[in-house]
Coordinates of C-alpha atoms in Angstrom, one line a residue:
Chain A
M2 CA -42.7 -23.4 9.3
A3 CA -44.3 -21.7 6.3
K4 CA -47.2 -23.2 4.4
I5 CA -46.5 -22.9 0.7
T6 CA -47.8 -24.5 -2.6
M7 CA -46.2 -27.3 -4.5
R8 CA -45.5 -24.8 -7.3
E9 CA -43.7 -22.5 -4.8
A10 CA -41.8 -25.4 -3.3
I11 CA -40.4 -26.6 -6.6
S12 CA -39.7 -23.1 -7.7
Q13 CA -37.8 -22.4 -4.5
A14 CA -35.8 -25.6 -4.8
L15 CA -34.7 -24.6 -8.4
W16 CA -33.9 -21.0 -7.4
E17 CA -31.9 -22.0 -4.4
E18 CA -29.9 -24.6 -6.2
M19 CA -29.1 -22.2 -9.0
E20 CA -28.0 -19.6 -6.5
R21 CA -25.9 -22.2 -4.8
D22 CA -24.2 -23.8 -7.8
E23 CA -23.3 -22.1 -11.1
R24 CA -23.2 -25.5 -12.9
V25 CA -27.0 -25.8 -12.5
F26 CA -29.0 -24.5 -15.4
I27 CA -32.5 -25.0 -16.8
M28 CA -33.3 -26.1 -20.3
G29 CA -36.7 -26.8 -21.9
E30 CA -39.6 -25.6 -23.8
E31 CA -41.0 -22.2 -22.6
V32 CA -39.0 -22.3 -19.4
G33 CA -37.5 -18.8 -19.9
V34 CA -39.3 -15.9 -21.5
W35 CA -42.7 -17.6 -21.0
G36 CA -41.9 -18.4 -17.4
G37 CA -42.7 -22.1 -17.5
T38 CA -45.9 -23.8 -18.8
Y39 CA -46.9 -24.3 -15.2
A40 CA -45.3 -21.0 -14.1
V41 CA -42.7 -22.8 -12.0
T42 CA -39.8 -20.8 -13.5
K43 CA -41.6 -17.5 -13.5
G44 CA -39.0 -14.7 -12.9
F45 CA -36.0 -17.0 -13.5
Y46 CA -35.1 -15.7 -16.9
D47 CA -34.9 -12.1 -15.8
H48 CA -32.8 -13.0 -12.7
F49 CA -30.5 -15.7 -14.1
G50 CA -30.4 -14.8 -17.8
G51 CA -30.9 -16.8 -21.0
E52 CA -27.6 -18.7 -20.6
R53 CA -28.9 -20.4 -17.5
V54 CA -32.6 -20.5 -18.3
R55 CA -32.6 -21.8 -21.8
D56 CA -35.6 -21.8 -24.1
T57 CA -35.3 -24.8 -26.5
P58 CA -37.0 -25.6 -29.7
I59 CA -39.8 -28.2 -29.5
S60 CA -37.3 -31.0 -29.7
E61 CA -37.4 -33.4 -26.8
A62 CA -34.6 -35.7 -28.0
A63 CA -32.4 -32.7 -28.3
I64 CA -33.3 -31.4 -24.9
I65 CA -32.5 -34.7 -23.1
G66 CA -29.6 -35.6 -25.4
A67 CA -28.0 -32.2 -24.9
G68 CA -28.7 -32.4 -21.2
I69 CA -26.8 -35.7 -21.1
G70 CA -23.9 -34.3 -23.0
A71 CA -23.6 -31.2 -20.8
A72 CA -23.9 -33.4 -17.7
M73 CA -21.1 -35.6 -19.0
V74 CA -18.7 -32.6 -19.1
G75 CA -19.5 -31.5 -15.6
L76 CA -22.6 -29.4 -15.6
R77 CA -25.8 -30.0 -13.7
P78 CA -28.6 -29.6 -16.2
V79 CA -32.2 -29.5 -15.0
T80 CA -34.0 -30.4 -18.2
E81 CA -37.7 -30.0 -18.5
I82 CA -40.1 -32.1 -20.6
M83 CA -43.4 -30.1 -20.7
T84 CA -45.5 -33.2 -19.9
I85 CA -44.4 -36.8 -19.4
N86 CA -46.5 -37.7 -22.5
F87 CA -43.8 -36.0 -24.6
A88 CA -41.1 -37.9 -22.8
F89 CA -41.8 -40.7 -25.3
S90 CA -40.2 -38.5 -28.0
A91 CA -37.1 -38.6 -25.8
F92 CA -37.6 -42.2 -24.5
D93 CA -34.4 -43.4 -26.2
H94 CA -32.3 -40.7 -24.6
I95 CA -33.8 -41.3 -21.1
V96 CA -33.7 -45.1 -21.0
N97 CA -31.0 -46.0 -23.6
E98 CA -28.5 -43.2 -23.0
A99 CA -28.9 -41.5 -19.6
A100 CA -29.7 -44.7 -17.8
K101 CA -26.9 -46.7 -19.4
F102 CA -23.8 -44.7 -19.8
H103 CA -22.4 -45.0 -16.3
Y104 CA -22.6 -48.8 -16.4
M105 CA -21.9 -49.4 -20.0
F106 CA -18.7 -47.5 -20.0
G107 CA -17.4 -49.2 -16.9
G108 CA -18.1 -46.3 -14.5
Q109 CA -16.2 -43.7 -16.5
I110 CA -19.1 -41.5 -17.5
K111 CA -21.5 -39.8 -15.1
V112 CA -24.8 -38.2 -16.1
P113 CA -25.8 -35.9 -13.2
M114 CA -29.0 -34.7 -14.9
V115 CA -32.5 -34.0 -13.6
I116 CA -35.5 -34.4 -15.9
R117 CA -38.4 -32.5 -14.6
T118 CA -41.7 -33.4 -16.1
V119 CA -45.5 -33.3 -15.3
G120 CA -47.8 -36.3 -15.3
G121 CA -51.3 -37.3 -14.5
G122 CA -54.9 -36.9 -15.7
G123 CA -58.0 -35.1 -14.5
R124 CA -57.8 -32.0 -16.6
Q125 CA -59.8 -33.1 -19.6
L126 CA -56.7 -33.1 -21.9
G127 CA -57.6 -36.3 -23.7
A128 CA -55.7 -39.6 -24.1
T129 CA -52.3 -38.3 -25.3
H130 CA -51.9 -35.6 -22.6
S131 CA -53.1 -37.3 -19.4
Q132 CA -51.0 -40.4 -18.9
T133 CA -49.2 -41.7 -15.8
P134 CA -46.5 -43.9 -17.4
D135 CA -44.3 -43.8 -14.2
A136 CA -43.9 -47.5 -14.0
I137 CA -42.5 -47.7 -17.5
F138 CA -39.7 -45.4 -16.6
A139 CA -39.2 -47.1 -13.2
H140 CA -38.6 -50.4 -15.1
F141 CA -35.1 -49.3 -16.1
P142 CA -32.1 -49.9 -13.8
G143 CA -29.7 -46.9 -14.1
L144 CA -32.5 -44.3 -13.9
K145 CA -33.9 -43.0 -10.7
V146 CA -37.6 -42.0 -10.6
V147 CA -39.0 -39.6 -8.1
A148 CA -42.6 -38.5 -7.7
P149 CA -43.4 -36.4 -4.7
G150 CA -46.8 -36.0 -3.1
T151 CA -46.3 -33.0 -0.8
P152 CA -44.6 -29.6 -1.2
E153 CA -42.2 -30.4 1.6
D154 CA -41.0 -33.6 -0.1
A155 CA -41.0 -31.9 -3.5
K156 CA -38.6 -29.2 -2.4
G157 CA -36.3 -31.5 -0.5
L158 CA -36.3 -34.2 -3.1
L159 CA -35.7 -31.8 -6.0
K160 CA -32.7 -30.3 -4.2
A161 CA -31.3 -33.8 -3.5
A162 CA -31.9 -34.7 -7.2
I163 CA -30.0 -31.7 -8.5
R164 CA -27.1 -32.5 -6.2
S165 CA -27.1 -36.2 -7.1
D166 CA -24.6 -37.6 -9.6
D167 CA -27.2 -39.9 -11.2
P168 CA -29.8 -39.2 -13.9
I169 CA -33.2 -38.6 -12.2
L170 CA -36.7 -38.4 -13.7
F171 CA -38.6 -36.1 -11.4
I172 CA -42.4 -36.4 -12.0
E173 CA -44.7 -33.7 -10.8
H174 CA -48.4 -33.9 -10.9
A175 CA -50.5 -31.5 -13.0
T176 CA -53.2 -31.2 -10.4
L177 CA -51.0 -30.8 -7.3
Y178 CA -49.4 -27.4 -8.0
Q179 CA -51.9 -25.6 -5.8
S180 CA -51.7 -28.1 -2.9
R181 CA -50.2 -26.7 0.2
S182 CA -48.1 -28.0 3.1
E183 CA -45.7 -26.7 5.7
V184 CA -42.1 -26.6 4.5
P185 CA -39.1 -26.3 6.7
E186 CA -37.3 -22.9 6.6
G187 CA -33.9 -22.8 5.0
D188 CA -31.8 -25.3 3.1
Y189 CA -32.8 -29.0 3.5
T190 CA -32.9 -32.1 1.3
V191 CA -35.0 -35.3 1.4
P192 CA -33.1 -38.5 0.6
I193 CA -33.9 -40.2 -2.7
G194 CA -35.0 -43.8 -2.4
V195 CA -36.6 -43.5 1.0
S196 CA -40.3 -44.2 1.5
K197 CA -42.2 -42.4 4.3
V198 CA -45.2 -43.1 6.6
Q199 CA -47.4 -40.0 6.0
R200 CA -50.2 -41.2 8.3
Q201 CA -50.1 -43.5 11.3
G202 CA -52.7 -46.3 11.6
K203 CA -53.0 -49.9 12.8
D204 CA -55.7 -51.6 10.7
V205 CA -54.6 -51.4 7.1
T206 CA -51.6 -50.2 5.1
I207 CA -52.3 -48.0 2.1
I208 CA -49.3 -47.6 -0.2
S209 CA -49.4 -44.7 -2.6
Y210 CA -47.5 -41.7 -4.0
S211 CA -47.9 -38.4 -5.9
K212 CA -51.6 -37.4 -6.5
M213 CA -52.9 -40.7 -5.2
L214 CA -51.3 -39.9 -1.8
E215 CA -53.9 -37.0 -1.5
I216 CA -56.7 -39.3 -2.6
S217 CA -55.6 -41.9 -0.1
M218 CA -55.4 -39.4 2.7
R219 CA -58.9 -38.3 2.1
A220 CA -60.1 -41.9 2.0
A221 CA -58.3 -42.5 5.3
E222 CA -60.1 -39.6 7.0
Q223 CA -63.5 -41.0 6.0
L224 CA -62.4 -44.5 7.1
S225 CA -61.4 -43.1 10.4
K226 CA -64.9 -42.0 11.0
E227 CA -66.0 -45.6 10.5
G228 CA -63.4 -46.8 13.0
I229 CA -60.8 -48.0 10.5
E230 CA -57.3 -46.5 11.0
A231 CA -55.3 -46.7 7.8
E232 CA -51.5 -46.3 7.8
I233 CA -50.3 -44.6 4.6
V234 CA -46.9 -45.2 3.2
D235 CA -45.7 -42.7 0.5
L236 CA -43.2 -44.3 -1.8
R237 CA -41.9 -40.9 -3.0
T238 CA -39.2 -42.7 -5.1
L239 CA -40.3 -45.5 -7.5
R240 CA -36.7 -46.5 -8.3
P241 CA -34.9 -47.4 -6.2
L242 CA -38.0 -48.6 -4.4
D243 CA -37.7 -48.6 -0.6
M244 CA -40.0 -51.4 0.7
G245 CA -38.7 -51.1 4.3
P246 CA -41.5 -48.9 5.7
V247 CA -44.1 -50.8 3.6
I248 CA -43.1 -54.2 5.0
E249 CA -42.8 -52.8 8.5
S250 CA -46.3 -51.4 8.3
F251 CA -47.7 -54.5 6.7
K252 CA -46.4 -56.7 9.4
K253 CA -48.4 -54.6 11.8
T254 CA -51.6 -54.4 9.8
N255 CA -51.5 -57.6 7.8
R256 CA -53.6 -55.9 5.1
A257 CA -52.6 -53.7 2.2
V258 CA -54.1 -51.7 -0.6
V259 CA -51.9 -50.1 -3.3
V260 CA -53.2 -46.9 -4.9
E261 CA -51.7 -45.6 -8.2
E262 CA -53.0 -43.4 -10.9
G263 CA -51.5 -45.4 -13.8
W264 CA -53.0 -48.5 -15.3
K265 CA -53.2 -51.6 -13.2
S266 CA -51.5 -54.0 -15.6
Y267 CA -47.7 -54.2 -15.0
G268 CA -47.9 -51.2 -12.7
V269 CA -46.5 -49.9 -9.5
G270 CA -49.3 -51.8 -7.6
A271 CA -48.3 -55.0 -9.2
E272 CA -44.7 -54.5 -8.2
V273 CA -45.5 -53.5 -4.6
A274 CA -48.0 -56.3 -4.2
A275 CA -45.6 -58.9 -5.5
R276 CA -42.9 -57.6 -3.1
I277 CA -45.3 -57.9 -0.2
Y278 CA -46.0 -61.5 -1.2
E279 CA -42.3 -62.3 -1.5
E280 CA -41.2 -60.6 1.6
A281 CA -44.1 -60.9 4.1
F282 CA -46.2 -63.8 2.9
D283 CA -46.7 -65.2 6.4
Y284 CA -48.2 -61.9 7.6
L285 CA -51.0 -61.9 5.0
D286 CA -54.6 -61.8 6.3
A287 CA -56.1 -60.9 3.0
P288 CA -55.1 -60.6 -0.7
V289 CA -53.4 -57.3 -1.5
K290 CA -55.8 -55.1 -3.4
R291 CA -54.8 -52.7 -6.2
V292 CA -56.7 -49.4 -7.0
A293 CA -55.6 -48.0 -10.3
Q294 CA -56.8 -46.4 -13.5
K295 CA -59.3 -48.3 -15.7
E296 CA -57.6 -50.0 -18.6
V297 CA -58.7 -47.4 -21.2
P298 CA -57.0 -44.5 -23.0
L299 CA -58.2 -41.6 -20.9
P300 CA -61.3 -39.9 -22.5
Y301 CA -62.0 -36.2 -22.8
N302 CA -65.5 -36.1 -21.4
R303 CA -65.3 -35.1 -17.7
A304 CA -67.6 -37.7 -16.3
L305 CA -66.0 -40.5 -18.3
E306 CA -62.5 -39.3 -17.4
Q307 CA -63.4 -39.3 -13.7
M308 CA -64.8 -42.8 -14.0
A309 CA -61.5 -44.0 -15.4
L310 CA -59.4 -42.3 -12.6
P311 CA -59.1 -43.8 -9.1
Q312 CA -61.4 -42.0 -6.7
V313 CA -61.6 -41.7 -2.9
E314 CA -64.6 -44.1 -3.0
D315 CA -62.5 -46.7 -4.9
V316 CA -59.9 -46.6 -2.1
I317 CA -62.5 -46.9 0.6
L318 CA -64.1 -49.8 -1.1
A319 CA -60.8 -51.6 -1.6
V320 CA -59.9 -51.1 2.1
K321 CA -63.3 -52.6 3.2
E322 CA -62.6 -55.6 0.9
V323 CA -59.4 -56.4 2.7
M324 CA -60.8 -55.9 6.2
Chain B
M8 CA 4.3 -32.0 -39.6
E9 CA 7.5 -33.6 -38.3
K10 CA 8.6 -36.8 -39.9
S11 CA 7.8 -38.7 -36.7
E12 CA 4.2 -37.4 -36.9
Y13 CA 3.8 -38.6 -40.4
L14 CA 5.0 -42.0 -39.3
D15 CA 2.8 -42.0 -36.3
L16 CA -0.2 -41.5 -38.5
Y17 CA 0.9 -44.4 -40.7
H18 CA 1.4 -46.5 -37.5
Q19 CA -2.2 -45.7 -36.3
M20 CA -3.8 -46.7 -39.6
V21 CA -1.8 -50.0 -39.9
L22 CA -2.6 -50.7 -36.2
I23 CA -6.3 -50.2 -36.7
R24 CA -6.2 -52.5 -39.8
R25 CA -4.3 -55.3 -38.1
V26 CA -6.2 -55.1 -34.7
E27 CA -9.4 -55.5 -36.7
E28 CA -8.1 -58.3 -38.9
R29 CA -7.1 -60.1 -35.7
A30 CA -10.4 -59.3 -34.1
A31 CA -12.2 -60.8 -37.1
E32 CA -10.2 -64.1 -36.6
L33 CA -11.0 -64.1 -32.9
Y34 CA -14.6 -63.5 -33.7
Q35 CA -14.6 -66.5 -36.0
Q36 CA -13.1 -68.5 -33.1
G37 CA -15.9 -67.5 -30.9
K38 CA -13.7 -65.4 -28.6
I39 CA -15.6 -62.2 -29.3
G40 CA -19.3 -62.1 -28.8
G41 CA -22.1 -59.8 -30.0
F42 CA -21.6 -57.6 -33.1
L43 CA -18.3 -56.6 -34.6
H44 CA -18.4 -53.7 -37.0
L45 CA -15.1 -53.3 -38.8
Y46 CA -13.7 -50.0 -39.8
I47 CA -11.4 -51.5 -42.4
G48 CA -11.2 -49.3 -45.5
Q49 CA -12.2 -46.2 -43.5
E50 CA -9.0 -45.7 -41.5
A51 CA -8.0 -42.5 -43.1
V52 CA -11.2 -40.8 -42.0
S53 CA -10.8 -41.0 -38.2
T54 CA -7.0 -40.9 -38.4
G55 CA -7.0 -37.7 -40.3
L56 CA -9.8 -36.1 -38.3
I57 CA -8.4 -36.9 -34.9
S58 CA -4.8 -35.9 -35.9
A59 CA -6.2 -32.4 -36.2
R60 CA -7.8 -32.0 -32.8
R61 CA -6.4 -30.4 -29.8
P62 CA -6.1 -32.8 -26.8
E63 CA -9.0 -31.1 -25.0
D64 CA -11.4 -31.3 -28.0
H65 CA -14.1 -33.9 -27.6
I66 CA -14.7 -36.9 -29.8
I67 CA -17.9 -39.0 -30.0
T68 CA -18.8 -41.5 -32.6
A69 CA -21.1 -44.4 -33.5
Y70 CA -20.7 -48.1 -33.1
R71 CA -18.0 -48.6 -35.7
D72 CA -15.6 -47.3 -33.1
H73 CA -12.4 -49.4 -32.8
G74 CA -10.5 -47.1 -35.2
V75 CA -11.6 -44.0 -33.4
A76 CA -10.7 -45.6 -30.1
I77 CA -7.1 -46.2 -31.3
N78 CA -6.8 -42.8 -32.8
A79 CA -8.1 -41.2 -29.6
G80 CA -5.2 -42.9 -27.8
I81 CA -6.7 -46.0 -26.3
S82 CA -4.1 -48.8 -26.4
A83 CA -4.5 -51.9 -28.6
R84 CA -4.4 -53.9 -25.4
E85 CA -7.4 -52.1 -23.9
V86 CA -9.3 -52.3 -27.2
M87 CA -8.6 -56.0 -27.6
A88 CA -9.4 -56.8 -23.9
E89 CA -12.7 -55.0 -24.3
L90 CA -13.5 -57.0 -27.4
L91 CA -12.9 -60.1 -25.4
G92 CA -15.0 -58.8 -22.5
K93 CA -12.2 -58.8 -20.0
A94 CA -11.9 -56.7 -16.8
T95 CA -8.9 -54.9 -18.3
G96 CA -10.9 -53.7 -21.2
I97 CA -11.4 -49.9 -21.6
S98 CA -15.0 -50.3 -20.5
K99 CA -14.2 -53.1 -18.0
G100 CA -15.8 -55.7 -20.3
K101 CA -19.2 -54.2 -19.9
G102 CA -19.4 -52.2 -23.1
G103 CA -18.0 -54.5 -25.8
S104 CA -17.2 -53.6 -29.4
M105 CA -19.7 -50.8 -29.7
H106 CA -19.1 -49.0 -26.4
M107 CA -15.5 -48.0 -26.0
A108 CA -14.7 -44.7 -24.3
D109 CA -11.9 -43.0 -22.5
V110 CA -13.0 -39.9 -20.8
T111 CA -9.4 -39.0 -19.8
K112 CA -8.8 -38.5 -23.5
H113 CA -12.0 -36.7 -24.0
Y114 CA -13.3 -39.6 -26.1
W115 CA -16.9 -40.1 -25.1
G116 CA -17.7 -43.4 -26.9
G117 CA -18.8 -45.6 -29.1
H118 CA -22.7 -45.3 -29.4
A119 CA -24.8 -48.1 -30.7
V120 CA -28.2 -46.5 -31.3
V121 CA -28.1 -44.9 -34.7
G122 CA -28.1 -41.2 -34.5
A123 CA -28.7 -41.0 -30.7
H124 CA -25.3 -39.7 -29.9
L125 CA -25.8 -36.6 -32.0
P126 CA -27.9 -34.7 -29.5
V127 CA -25.4 -35.8 -26.8
A128 CA -22.6 -34.3 -29.0
A129 CA -24.6 -31.0 -29.0
G130 CA -24.6 -31.3 -25.2
L131 CA -20.9 -31.8 -24.9
A132 CA -20.4 -28.6 -27.0
L133 CA -23.1 -26.8 -24.9
G134 CA -21.1 -27.7 -21.8
D135 CA -18.0 -26.2 -23.3
Q136 CA -19.8 -23.1 -24.4
Y137 CA -21.4 -22.6 -21.0
Q138 CA -18.0 -23.1 -19.2
K139 CA -16.3 -20.8 -21.8
H140 CA -13.9 -23.5 -22.9
N141 CA -12.5 -22.9 -26.3
T142 CA -13.0 -26.5 -27.4
V143 CA -14.6 -28.3 -30.3
T144 CA -16.7 -31.4 -30.3
L145 CA -16.0 -33.8 -33.2
C146 CA -19.1 -35.9 -33.8
M147 CA -18.9 -38.7 -36.3
F148 CA -21.7 -40.8 -37.7
G149 CA -22.7 -42.8 -40.8
D150 CA -24.8 -41.9 -43.7
G151 CA -27.6 -44.0 -42.3
A152 CA -27.8 -41.7 -39.2
T153 CA -28.8 -38.7 -41.3
N154 CA -32.3 -40.1 -41.9
I155 CA -33.3 -40.3 -38.3
G156 CA -35.0 -37.5 -36.3
Y157 CA -32.1 -37.1 -33.8
F158 CA -29.8 -35.9 -36.6
H159 CA -32.2 -33.1 -37.5
E160 CA -32.9 -32.1 -33.9
A161 CA -29.2 -32.0 -33.1
L162 CA -28.2 -30.0 -36.2
N163 CA -31.0 -27.5 -35.6
L164 CA -30.1 -27.0 -32.0
S165 CA -26.4 -26.6 -32.8
M166 CA -27.1 -23.8 -35.2
V167 CA -29.7 -22.1 -33.0
W168 CA -27.2 -22.0 -30.2
K169 CA -24.0 -21.8 -32.3
L170 CA -22.6 -24.8 -30.6
P171 CA -19.0 -25.7 -31.5
V172 CA -19.6 -29.0 -33.2
L173 CA -17.8 -30.4 -36.2
W174 CA -20.4 -32.7 -37.6
V175 CA -18.8 -35.4 -39.7
C176 CA -20.8 -37.8 -41.8
E177 CA -18.8 -40.8 -42.9
N178 CA -20.6 -41.7 -46.1
N179 CA -19.6 -45.3 -46.8
M180 CA -22.6 -45.5 -49.1
Y181 CA -24.6 -48.1 -47.2
G182 CA -26.7 -48.0 -44.0
M183 CA -26.3 -51.7 -43.2
G184 CA -27.4 -53.1 -46.6
T185 CA -29.5 -50.1 -47.9
S186 CA -27.7 -47.8 -50.2
V187 CA -27.8 -44.0 -49.8
E188 CA -29.8 -43.8 -53.0
R189 CA -32.5 -46.1 -51.6
A190 CA -32.7 -44.4 -48.2
S191 CA -32.0 -40.7 -48.5
A192 CA -34.1 -38.1 -50.4
V193 CA -30.9 -36.3 -51.3
H194 CA -27.9 -38.4 -52.4
E195 CA -25.3 -35.8 -51.5
I196 CA -25.7 -35.9 -47.7
R197 CA -24.1 -32.5 -47.1
Q198 CA -27.2 -30.9 -48.7
K199 CA -29.1 -31.7 -45.5
A200 CA -27.0 -29.2 -43.7
E201 CA -28.3 -26.5 -46.0
G202 CA -31.7 -26.8 -44.4
Y203 CA -30.2 -25.5 -41.2
G204 CA -28.1 -22.8 -42.8
M205 CA -25.0 -24.7 -41.8
P206 CA -21.8 -24.3 -43.9
N207 CA -20.7 -27.6 -45.3
A208 CA -18.3 -29.5 -47.6
R209 CA -17.8 -32.9 -49.1
I210 CA -14.3 -34.5 -49.4
D211 CA -12.6 -37.7 -50.3
G212 CA -12.0 -39.9 -47.3
M213 CA -9.5 -42.4 -48.8
S214 CA -6.7 -39.8 -48.7
L215 CA -5.4 -39.2 -45.2
M216 CA -3.8 -36.0 -46.2
E217 CA -7.0 -34.6 -47.7
V218 CA -8.9 -35.5 -44.6
R219 CA -6.3 -34.0 -42.3
E220 CA -6.1 -30.8 -44.2
A221 CA -9.8 -30.3 -44.2
A222 CA -10.0 -31.2 -40.5
L223 CA -7.4 -28.7 -39.6
K224 CA -9.3 -26.0 -41.4
Y225 CA -12.7 -26.9 -40.1
F226 CA -11.8 -27.5 -36.5
E227 CA -10.6 -23.9 -36.4
Q228 CA -13.6 -22.6 -38.3
V229 CA -15.9 -24.3 -35.7
R230 CA -13.9 -22.9 -32.9
K231 CA -14.4 -19.4 -34.2
E232 CA -17.8 -19.5 -35.9
G233 CA -19.8 -22.5 -34.8
P234 CA -21.1 -25.7 -36.4
F235 CA -19.8 -27.1 -39.7
F236 CA -20.9 -30.1 -41.6
L237 CA -18.4 -32.2 -43.3
E238 CA -19.3 -35.2 -45.5
I239 CA -16.5 -37.6 -46.1
M240 CA -16.8 -40.2 -48.9
T241 CA -15.4 -43.5 -47.8
Y242 CA -16.0 -47.2 -48.1
R243 CA -16.0 -50.2 -45.8
Y244 CA -14.3 -53.2 -47.3
R245 CA -16.0 -55.7 -44.9
G246 CA -19.6 -56.3 -44.3
H247 CA -21.8 -54.2 -42.0
S248 CA -21.0 -56.6 -39.1
M249 CA -19.6 -60.1 -39.1
G250 CA -21.7 -62.5 -41.0
D251 CA -23.1 -60.0 -43.5
P252 CA -24.0 -61.9 -46.7
E253 CA -23.4 -58.7 -48.7
R254 CA -26.2 -59.3 -51.2
Y255 CA -26.6 -55.5 -51.6
R256 CA -23.3 -54.8 -53.4
K257 CA -21.2 -56.4 -56.1
S258 CA -17.7 -57.7 -55.4
E259 CA -16.4 -55.6 -58.3
E260 CA -17.5 -52.5 -56.4
V261 CA -15.6 -53.7 -53.4
K262 CA -12.5 -54.5 -55.5
K263 CA -12.6 -51.1 -57.1
W264 CA -12.6 -49.4 -53.7
Q265 CA -9.8 -51.7 -52.5
E266 CA -7.6 -50.3 -55.2
E267 CA -8.1 -47.0 -53.4
D268 CA -6.8 -48.4 -50.1
P269 CA -6.2 -45.5 -47.7
I270 CA -3.1 -47.2 -46.3
G271 CA -1.7 -47.9 -49.8
I272 CA -2.4 -44.3 -50.8
Y273 CA -0.7 -42.9 -47.7
N274 CA 2.2 -45.3 -48.1
K275 CA 2.7 -44.1 -51.7
Y276 CA 2.4 -40.5 -50.6
L277 CA 5.1 -40.9 -47.9
T278 CA 7.6 -42.7 -50.2
E279 CA 7.0 -40.5 -53.3
N280 CA 7.5 -37.4 -51.3
N281 CA 10.6 -38.8 -49.7
I282 CA 9.1 -38.4 -46.3
A283 CA 9.8 -42.1 -45.4
S284 CA 11.6 -45.0 -47.0
K285 CA 10.0 -48.3 -47.9
N286 CA 12.1 -49.9 -45.1
E287 CA 10.9 -47.5 -42.5
L288 CA 7.3 -48.2 -43.4
D289 CA 8.0 -52.0 -43.4
D290 CA 9.4 -51.6 -40.0
I291 CA 6.1 -50.0 -38.8
H292 CA 4.3 -53.1 -40.2
T293 CA 6.7 -55.3 -38.2
R294 CA 6.2 -53.3 -35.1
V295 CA 2.4 -53.4 -35.4
E296 CA 2.5 -57.2 -35.8
A297 CA 4.3 -57.4 -32.4
E298 CA 2.0 -54.9 -30.9
V299 CA -1.1 -56.8 -32.0
T300 CA 0.2 -60.1 -30.9
D301 CA 1.0 -58.5 -27.5
A302 CA -2.5 -57.1 -27.3
V303 CA -4.1 -60.4 -28.1
E304 CA -1.9 -62.2 -25.5
F305 CA -2.8 -59.5 -23.0
A306 CA -6.5 -59.8 -23.7
E307 CA -6.5 -63.6 -23.6
S308 CA -4.6 -63.8 -20.4
S309 CA -6.6 -61.0 -18.7
P310 CA -9.1 -61.9 -16.0
E311 CA -12.8 -62.0 -16.7
P312 CA -14.8 -59.5 -14.6
G313 CA -15.7 -61.0 -11.3
P314 CA -19.3 -61.5 -10.3
E315 CA -19.1 -58.4 -8.1
A316 CA -18.9 -56.4 -11.4
L317 CA -22.4 -57.3 -12.3
F318 CA -23.9 -54.8 -9.8
E319 CA -21.1 -52.2 -10.0
H320 CA -21.7 -48.8 -11.6
I321 CA -25.5 -49.0 -12.0
Y322 CA -25.6 -45.7 -10.1
V323 CA -22.9 -43.4 -8.9
E324 CA -24.8 -43.1 -5.6
E325 CA -26.3 -46.4 -4.4

């Protein structure tokens, strides 16, 4: 197996799917001539041409709206919203149109569209460019929300998303593009809506995804030195949420910490914790802890920003509180 | 046009009128829920436009969609059943008045968020352009939709990419209760197309023949040259939805427009030009009465969606 970066994994998935299926095309701001704001689509324009790698105006509602329309008549658009913070300009089209059409028209209309976007903080971009509003989007039935934490999953999940007949919001993390992992050779997909145990352990279950998977893994390594073996479940998909591996692990460890980058209130941790209480109350040995972003608009100053974001130490502390 | 085609268009307009009048009664009886936006007064617009499309051309419209649904070829039965929320409705009772579509007829709905379907229309046209289909997307919307950002994003994109969309603004002079003069910086809506370098025109929407003639011309223009913006002046005789107190307009204004009834104008056109006799047209009214009665009976006797329908069609792949 080759070890590649998250950027390469996502780029490969797009390239391979475009080679495989002529109906797949890319549409978004600076995806073509520029090569992608995060260089994911570098070289695509020259190879596939401007018809299939479409530079759009700065016009988020038009990008998503037009993606929906093109999907309705049989294409497989991979739309791109430069950062998830701009998805609010297309919020209506994501949650009111893409997520509703199949149901609302009695199953007649399909919207096989992927929306690729980039979330997360930690790069000193200030309050409007650093958010993690994943839970907001995961609130809506009809939309699927995927947020990979490793290159292997990113490639397999993106390929599965492009082949899926449903609208899928695919959230990448701005600080994970350089992360590396081994990726299987050749064509493979990772099923959407399936959580995965990324680290085996017996003492506590840490539930996480995306960038916070990396933070949780680092916390687990340190905890291991102190004799605490954490099992880490990567949600990978936020909707539909697969609680199976979480509950299975929790029944073994009886303790859980949920780690997310978004705000704690009404967040992914709140959902996962509630589901643990509902589905495995009798197995609880301690209250479920949540590690999340401080309830502030993310500040520009580096030290303040890091104070607001969940750190390895926060995860270690939370684990010790439930032990 | 053959005589039968003239008569068919008359039939469509009368059918829309009577389906909606019956729907209003059923609404008052509590058999139809939610909102009910009637198209009465505007029938010539969609009838004329859709009569000019090729079967493969796409149609998409806003929430005042019963007329468009009938013109697109959805039966009165399926429209009425959808209004009553029945399993036999065109959207299986899950869409209601504002969300009727029939993809087999390239009619993509009924959309209830003002202006939101305009970027979707651009996408339908993009899909055709990409697949090298020689089809046109007809996108209809009200004057109120031209003040929201989606309108401007969609028009701009359609011109930048030369997407084959016939943009049609049905200017019925009010967005809910706010007149065009009170809501739009320009009162002649077509002027907004100028900002995107888009060719445009403004026509009378009470005359079916005028709408049809313009539509035939502009469908072909769009097919060859890209987007066109058509403003069609029309008037709704009923309130915005049911239960509209109509404080924003005078009854004299409504009366004046009712004298320009599109069905009356077309009736006169057919008889004065010896295309159809009064008897032939009366027969159509009689036939429509039977059709509407049948549609109501069909809808009322149709089953409600079963509880299993609640979780059906959330996703294509569960």
